[in-house]
mmCIF file of C-alpha atoms in Angstrom:
data_model
loop_
_atom_site.group_PDB
_atom_site.id
_atom_site.type_symbol
_atom_site.label_atom_id
_atom_site.label_comp_id
_atom_site.label_asym_id
_atom_site.label_seq_id
_atom_site.Cartn_x
_atom_site.Cartn_y
_atom_site.Cartn_z
ATOM 1 C CA MET O 1 57.685 -19.001 16.187
ATOM 2 C CA ALA O 2 57.247 -22.418 14.575
ATOM 3 C CA ARG O 3 59.184 -24.101 17.474
ATOM 4 C CA SER O 4 56.829 -22.521 20.110
ATOM 5 C CA ARG O 5 53.758 -23.770 18.221
ATOM 6 C CA HIS O 6 55.190 -27.261 18.052
ATOM 7 C CA ARG O 7 55.991 -27.274 21.763
ATOM 8 C CA LEU O 8 52.398 -26.107 22.529
ATOM 9 C CA LEU O 9 50.965 -28.974 20.408
ATOM 10 C CA LEU O 10 53.169 -31.461 22.246
ATOM 11 C CA LEU O 11 52.052 -30.202 25.628
ATOM 12 C CA LEU O 12 48.375 -30.549 24.565
ATOM 13 C CA LEU O 13 48.921 -34.015 23.257
ATOM 14 C CA ARG O 14 50.584 -35.059 26.595
ATOM 15 C CA TYR O 15 47.649 -33.553 28.499
ATOM 16 C CA LEU O 16 45.182 -35.573 26.394
ATOM 17 C CA VAL O 17 47.171 -38.791 26.925
ATOM 18 C CA VAL O 18 47.260 -38.311 30.685
ATOM 19 C CA ALA O 19 43.542 -37.475 30.814
ATOM 20 C CA LEU O 20 42.650 -40.594 28.729
ATOM 21 C CA GLY O 21 44.763 -42.725 30.962
ATOM 22 C CA CYS O 22 43.103 -41.460 34.115
ATOM 23 C CA HIS O 23 39.725 -41.982 32.579
ATOM 24 C CA ARG O 24 40.601 -45.657 31.751
ATOM 25 C CA ALA O 25 41.939 -46.335 35.205
ATOM 26 C CA TYR O 26 39.327 -44.651 37.383
ATOM 27 C CA GLY O 27 36.396 -43.763 35.216
ATOM 28 C CA LEU O 28 34.367 -40.511 35.526
ATOM 29 C CA SER O 29 32.636 -38.996 38.523
ATOM 30 C CA THR O 30 29.533 -37.211 37.274
ATOM 31 C CA PRO O 31 26.455 -35.821 39.151
ATOM 32 C CA LEU O 32 23.244 -37.479 38.107
ATOM 33 C CA ARG O 33 21.071 -34.438 38.341
ATOM 34 C CA ASP O 34 20.867 -30.923 39.818
ATOM 35 C CA GLN O 35 20.833 -30.810 43.498
ATOM 36 C CA GLN O 36 17.388 -31.789 44.859
ATOM 37 C CA VAL O 37 15.616 -30.170 47.818
ATOM 38 C CA VAL O 38 13.186 -32.411 49.785
ATOM 39 C CA THR O 39 10.813 -30.961 52.350
ATOM 40 C CA ALA O 40 9.330 -32.920 55.223
ATOM 41 C CA ILE O 41 7.235 -32.136 58.245
ATOM 42 C CA GLU O 42 8.724 -33.128 61.582
ATOM 43 C CA TYR O 43 7.662 -36.592 62.882
ATOM 44 C CA GLN O 44 6.460 -37.717 59.523
ATOM 45 C CA ASP O 45 8.113 -40.001 56.980
ATOM 46 C CA VAL O 46 10.286 -38.825 54.129
ATOM 47 C CA ILE O 47 12.083 -40.571 51.079
ATOM 48 C CA LEU O 48 15.383 -39.524 49.876
ATOM 49 C CA ALA O 49 15.597 -40.653 46.258
ATOM 50 C CA CYS O 50 18.922 -41.403 44.576
ATOM 51 C CA LYS O 51 18.183 -40.926 40.852
ATOM 52 C CA TYR O 52 20.281 -43.669 39.406
ATOM 53 C CA SER O 53 18.974 -44.995 36.048
ATOM 54 C CA LYS O 54 20.556 -48.389 36.025
ATOM 55 C CA LYS O 55 20.777 -51.060 38.774
ATOM 56 C CA THR O 56 23.049 -54.005 38.429
ATOM 57 C CA THR O 57 24.303 -56.691 40.756
ATOM 58 C CA SER O 58 27.709 -55.271 40.602
ATOM 59 C CA SER O 59 26.619 -51.676 41.610
ATOM 60 C CA ARG O 60 27.892 -50.397 44.984
ATOM 61 C CA LEU O 61 25.868 -47.934 46.890
ATOM 62 C CA GLU O 62 26.798 -45.491 49.736
ATOM 63 C CA TRP O 63 24.923 -42.798 51.485
ATOM 64 C CA LYS O 64 26.547 -40.055 53.415
ATOM 65 C CA LYS O 65 25.330 -37.070 55.420
ATOM 66 C CA LEU O 66 27.386 -33.930 54.730
ATOM 67 C CA GLY O 67 28.441 -31.319 57.195
ATOM 68 C CA LEU O 68 31.357 -30.320 59.279
ATOM 69 C CA SER O 69 32.163 -33.968 59.359
ATOM 70 C CA VAL O 70 30.840 -36.626 56.862
ATOM 71 C CA SER O 71 28.952 -39.446 58.454
ATOM 72 C CA PHE O 72 27.809 -42.773 56.794
ATOM 73 C CA VAL O 73 24.154 -43.348 56.555
ATOM 74 C CA TYR O 74 24.282 -46.511 54.386
ATOM 75 C CA TYR O 75 27.508 -48.322 54.032
ATOM 76 C CA GLN O 76 28.510 -51.932 53.152
ATOM 77 C CA GLN O 77 24.872 -52.817 52.414
ATOM 78 C CA ALA O 78 23.723 -51.739 55.938
ATOM 79 C CA LEU O 79 22.106 -48.685 57.503
ATOM 80 C CA GLN O 80 24.424 -47.028 60.021
ATOM 81 C CA GLY O 81 24.030 -45.105 63.357
ATOM 82 C CA ASP O 82 20.472 -44.172 64.525
ATOM 83 C CA PHE O 83 19.157 -44.873 60.974
ATOM 84 C CA LYS O 84 19.251 -48.610 61.725
ATOM 85 C CA ASP O 85 16.080 -48.406 63.885
ATOM 86 C CA ARG O 86 14.094 -45.849 61.888
ATOM 87 C CA ALA O 87 14.944 -46.108 58.224
ATOM 88 C CA GLU O 88 14.638 -48.640 55.426
ATOM 89 C CA MET O 89 16.193 -49.032 51.917
ATOM 90 C CA LEU O 90 13.968 -48.930 48.889
ATOM 91 C CA ASP O 91 16.360 -49.951 46.088
ATOM 92 C CA PHE O 92 18.717 -47.045 46.064
ATOM 93 C CA ASN O 93 16.385 -44.812 48.015
ATOM 94 C CA ILE O 94 16.162 -44.264 51.767
ATOM 95 C CA ARG O 95 12.903 -43.968 53.708
ATOM 96 C CA ILE O 96 13.376 -42.165 56.969
ATOM 97 C CA LYS O 97 10.597 -42.771 59.518
ATOM 98 C CA ASN O 98 9.712 -40.119 62.171
ATOM 99 C CA VAL O 99 12.064 -37.575 60.736
ATOM 100 C CA THR O 100 13.282 -34.978 63.192
ATOM 101 C CA ARG O 101 14.852 -31.489 62.857
ATOM 102 C CA ASN O 102 18.233 -33.044 63.648
ATOM 103 C CA ASP O 103 17.910 -34.973 60.269
ATOM 104 C CA ALA O 104 17.974 -31.665 58.275
ATOM 105 C CA GLY O 105 21.016 -31.201 56.077
ATOM 106 C CA LYS O 106 22.695 -32.282 52.877
ATOM 107 C CA TYR O 107 22.761 -36.024 51.893
ATOM 108 C CA ARG O 108 24.763 -37.619 48.989
ATOM 109 C CA CYS O 109 24.361 -40.991 47.451
ATOM 110 C CA GLU O 110 27.233 -42.444 45.637
ATOM 111 C CA VAL O 111 26.794 -45.291 43.145
ATOM 112 C CA SER O 112 29.766 -46.958 41.508
ATOM 113 C CA ALA O 113 29.667 -49.587 38.920
ATOM 114 C CA PRO O 114 32.201 -51.138 36.470
ATOM 115 C CA SER O 115 32.028 -50.039 32.803
ATOM 116 C CA GLU O 116 33.973 -50.596 29.637
ATOM 117 C CA LYS O 117 36.013 -47.456 30.383
ATOM 118 C CA GLY O 118 36.671 -48.323 33.933
ATOM 119 C CA GLN O 119 34.947 -47.807 37.339
ATOM 120 C CA ASN O 120 32.061 -45.317 36.823
ATOM 121 C CA LEU O 121 30.991 -43.172 39.901
ATOM 122 C CA GLN O 122 27.876 -41.270 39.913
ATOM 123 C CA GLU O 123 26.686 -38.956 42.727
ATOM 124 C CA ASP O 124 23.488 -37.260 43.627
ATOM 125 C CA THR O 125 23.058 -34.551 46.335
ATOM 126 C CA ILE O 126 19.844 -34.023 48.269
ATOM 127 C CA THR O 127 19.064 -31.226 50.764
ATOM 128 C CA LEU O 128 16.582 -32.230 53.348
ATOM 129 C CA GLU O 129 14.506 -29.421 54.902
ATOM 130 C CA VAL O 130 12.409 -30.220 57.963
ATOM 131 C CA LEU O 131 9.455 -28.008 58.719
ATOM 132 C CA VAL O 132 8.738 -27.586 62.446
ATOM 133 C CA ALA O 133 5.543 -26.328 64.044
ATOM 134 C CA PRO O 134 5.953 -23.446 66.654
ATOM 135 C CA ALA O 135 6.120 -24.239 70.320
ATOM 136 C CA VAL O 136 3.990 -22.305 72.857
ATOM 137 C CA PRO O 137 5.596 -18.856 72.566
ATOM 138 C CA SER O 138 7.006 -16.958 75.582
ATOM 139 C CA CYS O 139 4.887 -13.850 76.186
ATOM 140 C CA GLU O 140 6.067 -10.878 78.213
ATOM 141 C CA VAL O 141 3.160 -8.726 79.456
ATOM 142 C CA PRO O 142 3.667 -6.264 82.248
ATOM 143 C CA ASN O 143 1.274 -6.538 85.168
ATOM 144 C CA SER O 144 0.724 -2.803 85.429
ATOM 145 C CA ALA O 145 1.721 0.538 83.813
ATOM 146 C CA LEU O 146 1.009 4.203 84.214
ATOM 147 C CA SER O 147 -1.236 5.960 81.709
ATOM 148 C CA GLY O 148 0.636 8.054 79.171
ATOM 149 C CA THR O 149 3.862 5.915 79.261
ATOM 150 C CA VAL O 150 5.379 3.726 76.553
ATOM 151 C CA VAL O 151 4.696 -0.013 77.103
ATOM 152 C CA GLU O 152 5.970 -2.969 74.931
ATOM 153 C CA LEU O 153 4.677 -6.454 75.023
ATOM 154 C CA ARG O 154 6.917 -9.269 73.602
ATOM 155 C CA CYS O 155 6.125 -12.625 72.056
ATOM 156 C CA LYS O 156 8.769 -15.106 70.811
ATOM 157 C CA ASP O 157 8.968 -18.680 69.580
ATOM 158 C CA LYS O 158 12.446 -20.432 69.207
ATOM 159 C CA GLU O 159 11.522 -23.685 67.461
ATOM 160 C CA GLY O 160 9.212 -22.963 64.479
ATOM 161 C CA ASN O 161 10.658 -23.478 60.969
ATOM 162 C CA PRO O 162 9.911 -21.541 58.873
ATOM 163 C CA ALA O 163 9.915 -18.557 61.290
ATOM 164 C CA PRO O 164 6.439 -17.919 62.450
ATOM 165 C CA GLU O 165 4.382 -14.749 62.294
ATOM 166 C CA TYR O 166 2.735 -13.376 65.430
ATOM 167 C CA THR O 167 -0.757 -12.157 66.175
ATOM 168 C CA TRP O 168 -1.833 -10.374 69.368
ATOM 169 C CA PHE O 169 -5.268 -10.811 71.145
ATOM 170 C CA LYS O 170 -6.916 -8.660 73.837
ATOM 171 C CA ASP O 171 -9.676 -10.273 75.787
ATOM 172 C CA GLY O 172 -9.914 -13.007 73.239
ATOM 173 C CA VAL O 173 -10.254 -10.662 70.340
ATOM 174 C CA ARG O 174 -7.667 -10.296 67.691
ATOM 175 C CA LEU O 175 -5.881 -6.974 67.556
ATOM 176 C CA PRO O 176 -5.602 -5.712 63.884
ATOM 177 C CA GLU O 177 -2.194 -4.817 62.658
ATOM 178 C CA SER O 178 -3.436 -1.205 62.121
ATOM 179 C CA PRO O 179 -5.342 0.137 65.123
ATOM 180 C CA LYS O 180 -7.417 2.265 62.687
ATOM 181 C CA LEU O 181 -9.248 -0.821 61.306
ATOM 182 C CA GLY O 182 -12.199 -0.519 63.634
ATOM 183 C CA PHE O 183 -10.877 -2.073 66.930
ATOM 184 C CA GLN O 184 -13.287 -1.483 69.850
ATOM 185 C CA SER O 185 -10.933 1.031 71.494
ATOM 186 C CA SER O 186 -10.139 4.714 71.043
ATOM 187 C CA ASN O 187 -6.488 4.097 71.416
ATOM 188 C CA SER O 188 -4.767 4.325 68.045
ATOM 189 C CA SER O 189 -1.288 4.614 69.159
ATOM 190 C CA TYR O 190 -0.077 0.933 69.196
ATOM 191 C CA THR O 191 2.045 -0.847 66.538
ATOM 192 C CA ILE O 192 2.382 -4.590 65.978
ATOM 193 C CA ASN O 193 5.472 -6.182 64.325
ATOM 194 C CA THR O 194 4.324 -9.565 63.113
ATOM 195 C CA LYS O 195 7.852 -10.708 62.301
ATOM 196 C CA SER O 196 9.472 -9.871 65.830
ATOM 197 C CA GLY O 197 6.300 -10.427 67.825
ATOM 198 C CA THR O 198 6.224 -7.019 69.590
ATOM 199 C CA LEU O 199 3.128 -5.008 70.604
ATOM 200 C CA GLN O 200 4.133 -1.428 71.477
ATOM 201 C CA PHE O 201 1.779 1.286 72.994
ATOM 202 C CA ASN O 202 3.308 4.716 72.319
ATOM 203 C CA THR O 203 0.954 6.291 74.923
ATOM 204 C CA VAL O 204 -0.920 3.657 76.847
ATOM 205 C CA SER O 205 -4.303 4.594 78.335
ATOM 206 C CA LYS O 206 -6.777 2.921 80.719
ATOM 207 C CA LEU O 207 -8.745 1.580 77.830
ATOM 208 C CA ASP O 208 -5.745 -0.705 77.167
ATOM 209 C CA SER O 209 -6.250 -2.604 80.465
ATOM 210 C CA GLY O 210 -7.211 -6.209 79.713
ATOM 211 C CA GLU O 211 -5.901 -9.651 79.201
ATOM 212 C CA TYR O 212 -3.360 -10.195 76.368
ATOM 213 C CA SER O 213 -2.235 -13.289 74.599
ATOM 214 C CA CYS O 214 -0.126 -14.011 71.538
ATOM 215 C CA GLU O 215 -0.185 -16.734 68.861
ATOM 216 C CA ALA O 216 2.750 -17.906 66.670
ATOM 217 C CA ARG O 217 1.750 -19.466 63.361
ATOM 218 C CA ASN O 218 3.570 -20.846 60.365
ATOM 219 C CA SER O 219 2.780 -23.209 57.489
ATOM 220 C CA VAL O 220 2.979 -26.230 59.771
ATOM 221 C CA GLY O 221 0.941 -25.224 62.769
ATOM 222 C CA HIS O 222 0.191 -22.661 65.455
ATOM 223 C CA ARG O 223 0.374 -22.290 69.254
ATOM 224 C CA LYS O 224 -0.859 -19.743 71.648
ATOM 225 C CA CYS O 225 0.519 -18.513 74.991
ATOM 226 C CA PRO O 226 -1.834 -18.143 78.068
ATOM 227 C CA GLY O 227 -3.514 -14.801 78.520
ATOM 228 C CA LYS O 228 -1.931 -12.343 80.975
ATOM 229 C CA ARG O 229 -3.628 -9.293 82.509
ATOM 230 C CA MET O 230 -2.197 -5.729 82.148
ATOM 231 C CA GLN O 231 -3.665 -3.000 84.352
ATOM 232 C CA ILE O 232 -3.306 0.628 83.345
ATOM 233 C CA ASP O 233 -3.549 3.269 86.180
ATOM 234 C CA ASP O 234 -3.818 7.001 85.889
ATOM 235 C CA LEU O 235 -1.375 9.297 87.664
ATOM 236 C CA ASN O 236 -2.779 10.387 91.093
ATOM 237 C CA MET O 237 -2.107 14.164 90.600
ATOM 238 C CA SER O 238 -3.738 15.155 93.849
ATOM 239 C CA GLY O 239 -1.707 12.787 95.864
ATOM 240 C CA ILE O 240 1.454 13.956 94.110
ATOM 241 C CA ILE O 241 0.693 17.541 94.876
ATOM 242 C CA ALA O 242 -0.071 16.722 98.485
ATOM 243 C CA ALA O 243 3.168 14.875 98.856
ATOM 244 C CA VAL O 244 5.083 17.759 97.334
ATOM 245 C CA VAL O 245 3.364 20.212 99.823
ATOM 246 C CA VAL O 246 4.213 17.980 102.710
ATOM 247 C CA VAL O 247 7.881 17.682 101.692
ATOM 248 C CA ALA O 248 8.034 21.422 101.308
ATOM 249 C CA LEU O 249 6.664 21.995 104.769
ATOM 250 C CA VAL O 250 9.088 19.546 106.317
ATOM 251 C CA ILE O 251 12.011 21.229 104.627
ATOM 252 C CA SER O 252 10.728 24.708 105.782
ATOM 253 C CA VAL O 253 10.315 23.532 109.408
ATOM 254 C CA CYS O 254 13.878 22.064 109.384
ATOM 255 C CA GLY O 255 15.255 25.312 108.084
ATOM 256 C CA LEU O 256 13.433 27.264 110.785
ATOM 257 C CA VAL O 257 14.779 24.925 113.514
ATOM 258 C CA VAL O 258 18.336 25.308 112.225
ATOM 259 C CA CYS O 259 18.104 29.129 112.159
ATOM 260 C CA TYR O 260 16.667 29.255 115.690
ATOM 261 C CA ALA O 261 19.465 26.933 116.917
ATOM 262 C CA GLN O 262 22.151 29.193 115.246
ATOM 263 C CA ARG O 263 20.608 32.358 116.770
ATOM 264 C CA LYS O 264 20.721 30.757 120.339
ATOM 265 C CA GLY O 265 24.424 29.832 119.756
ATOM 266 C CA TYR O 266 23.925 26.061 119.884
ATOM 267 C CA PHE O 267 26.196 25.631 116.753
ATOM 268 C CA THR O 268 28.924 28.199 117.608
ATOM 269 C CA ILE O 269 32.533 27.165 117.626
ATOM 270 C CA GLU O 270 33.234 28.757 121.115
ATOM 271 C CA GLN O 271 30.302 26.915 122.714
ATOM 272 C CA ALA O 272 31.639 23.604 121.257
ATOM 273 C CA GLU O 273 35.214 24.347 122.489
ATOM 274 C CA ASP O 274 33.830 25.175 126.145
ATOM 275 C CA ASP O 275 31.822 21.952 126.134
ATOM 276 C CA THR O 276 34.888 20.031 125.067
ATOM 277 C CA GLN O 277 37.046 21.587 127.811
ATOM 278 C CA VAL O 278 34.503 20.930 130.524
ATOM 279 C CA SER O 279 34.365 17.338 129.488
ATOM 280 C CA LEU O 280 38.145 16.872 129.554
ATOM 281 C CA GLU O 281 38.383 18.437 133.004
ATOM 282 C CA GLY O 282 35.728 16.163 134.328
ATOM 283 C CA LEU O 283 37.575 13.134 132.983
ATOM 284 C CA TRP O 284 40.959 14.333 134.497
ATOM 285 C CA GLN O 285 39.414 14.877 138.041
ATOM 286 C CA THR O 286 37.921 11.299 137.904
#
C-alpha cells in the first residue's frame, strides 16, 4: 500500500516537472475574454476589436478568419486578400469598410509577446454577424380561380437576415392576420402565415377578386413586390347542365344508330365474310 502511494506521488511530481518545463519553453495560451459577437449592417463599416491590454514593440499580431479553412486577414504587419483595399488597422483592431454578407463568420486575433516565463500567446475570438435587408420578394398570385375552391398565394425572400416577416395587401390595403378584425370583406376563410409568407383562402369567393401584393420586412429594411390581380369566377351551372344534356343526347343518338345498324345486319359476321369473298374474287379475276 505504501509503495503504491509512493509511486503515485512520483508520477505527480514528474507531471508537474514536465508541465513547468513546457510553460518555461512555450508560455501559456489563454483567451483574453469570452467570445464576442459583433453585429453590423451590410454595406456599413464595422470594427473588430482585439481586447489586448498591453501593447509593446515586441508584440506580434495576427488576425485569422476561421471556417472550413483558416485564412489570414492580417499577417506579417500587412492586411491580406481583399481586406487590403477595404480595411485598416487601428492598433490591434481592424476596421472593415463596406462590410458584406460574405464577411460574416468567426475571426480570431492572436497576440504573442515575450515574458519572463517564455513566449506568451493570447487569443480573442469575435463572431461577426451581418444584417441584410430583404430583397424584392417573389410573389405567386394566380391570375384566376373558381369560386369555392382552395387558393394559396405565396411570398418569399431569400436574402434577408434576420429572416423577414411577411404582410399581404389587397388593393393597397393591408390584410389583417385574422380576417375577423374588420376587413372590408365578408370572406373570413383566409389564413396568413407571417413566417412562411403564405396567404391561403379555404373557400375563395368573388369578393376576393383584386390586386394582391406582399411586403417582406426585418429589422434592417423592407421591400414590396409589384401587385398582381386575381380574378375569381363563379361556376356556370347553366352551362354545365346544358353541356351534360348535349353529351347525353349525342350518346343516345349514337346508341340508336348502332342498334339500327345491327338490326339491318350491317355488323353481322356472315355479311362481313360475303363482302370479303366478293372482294377476293374481284382481285383474282383482275
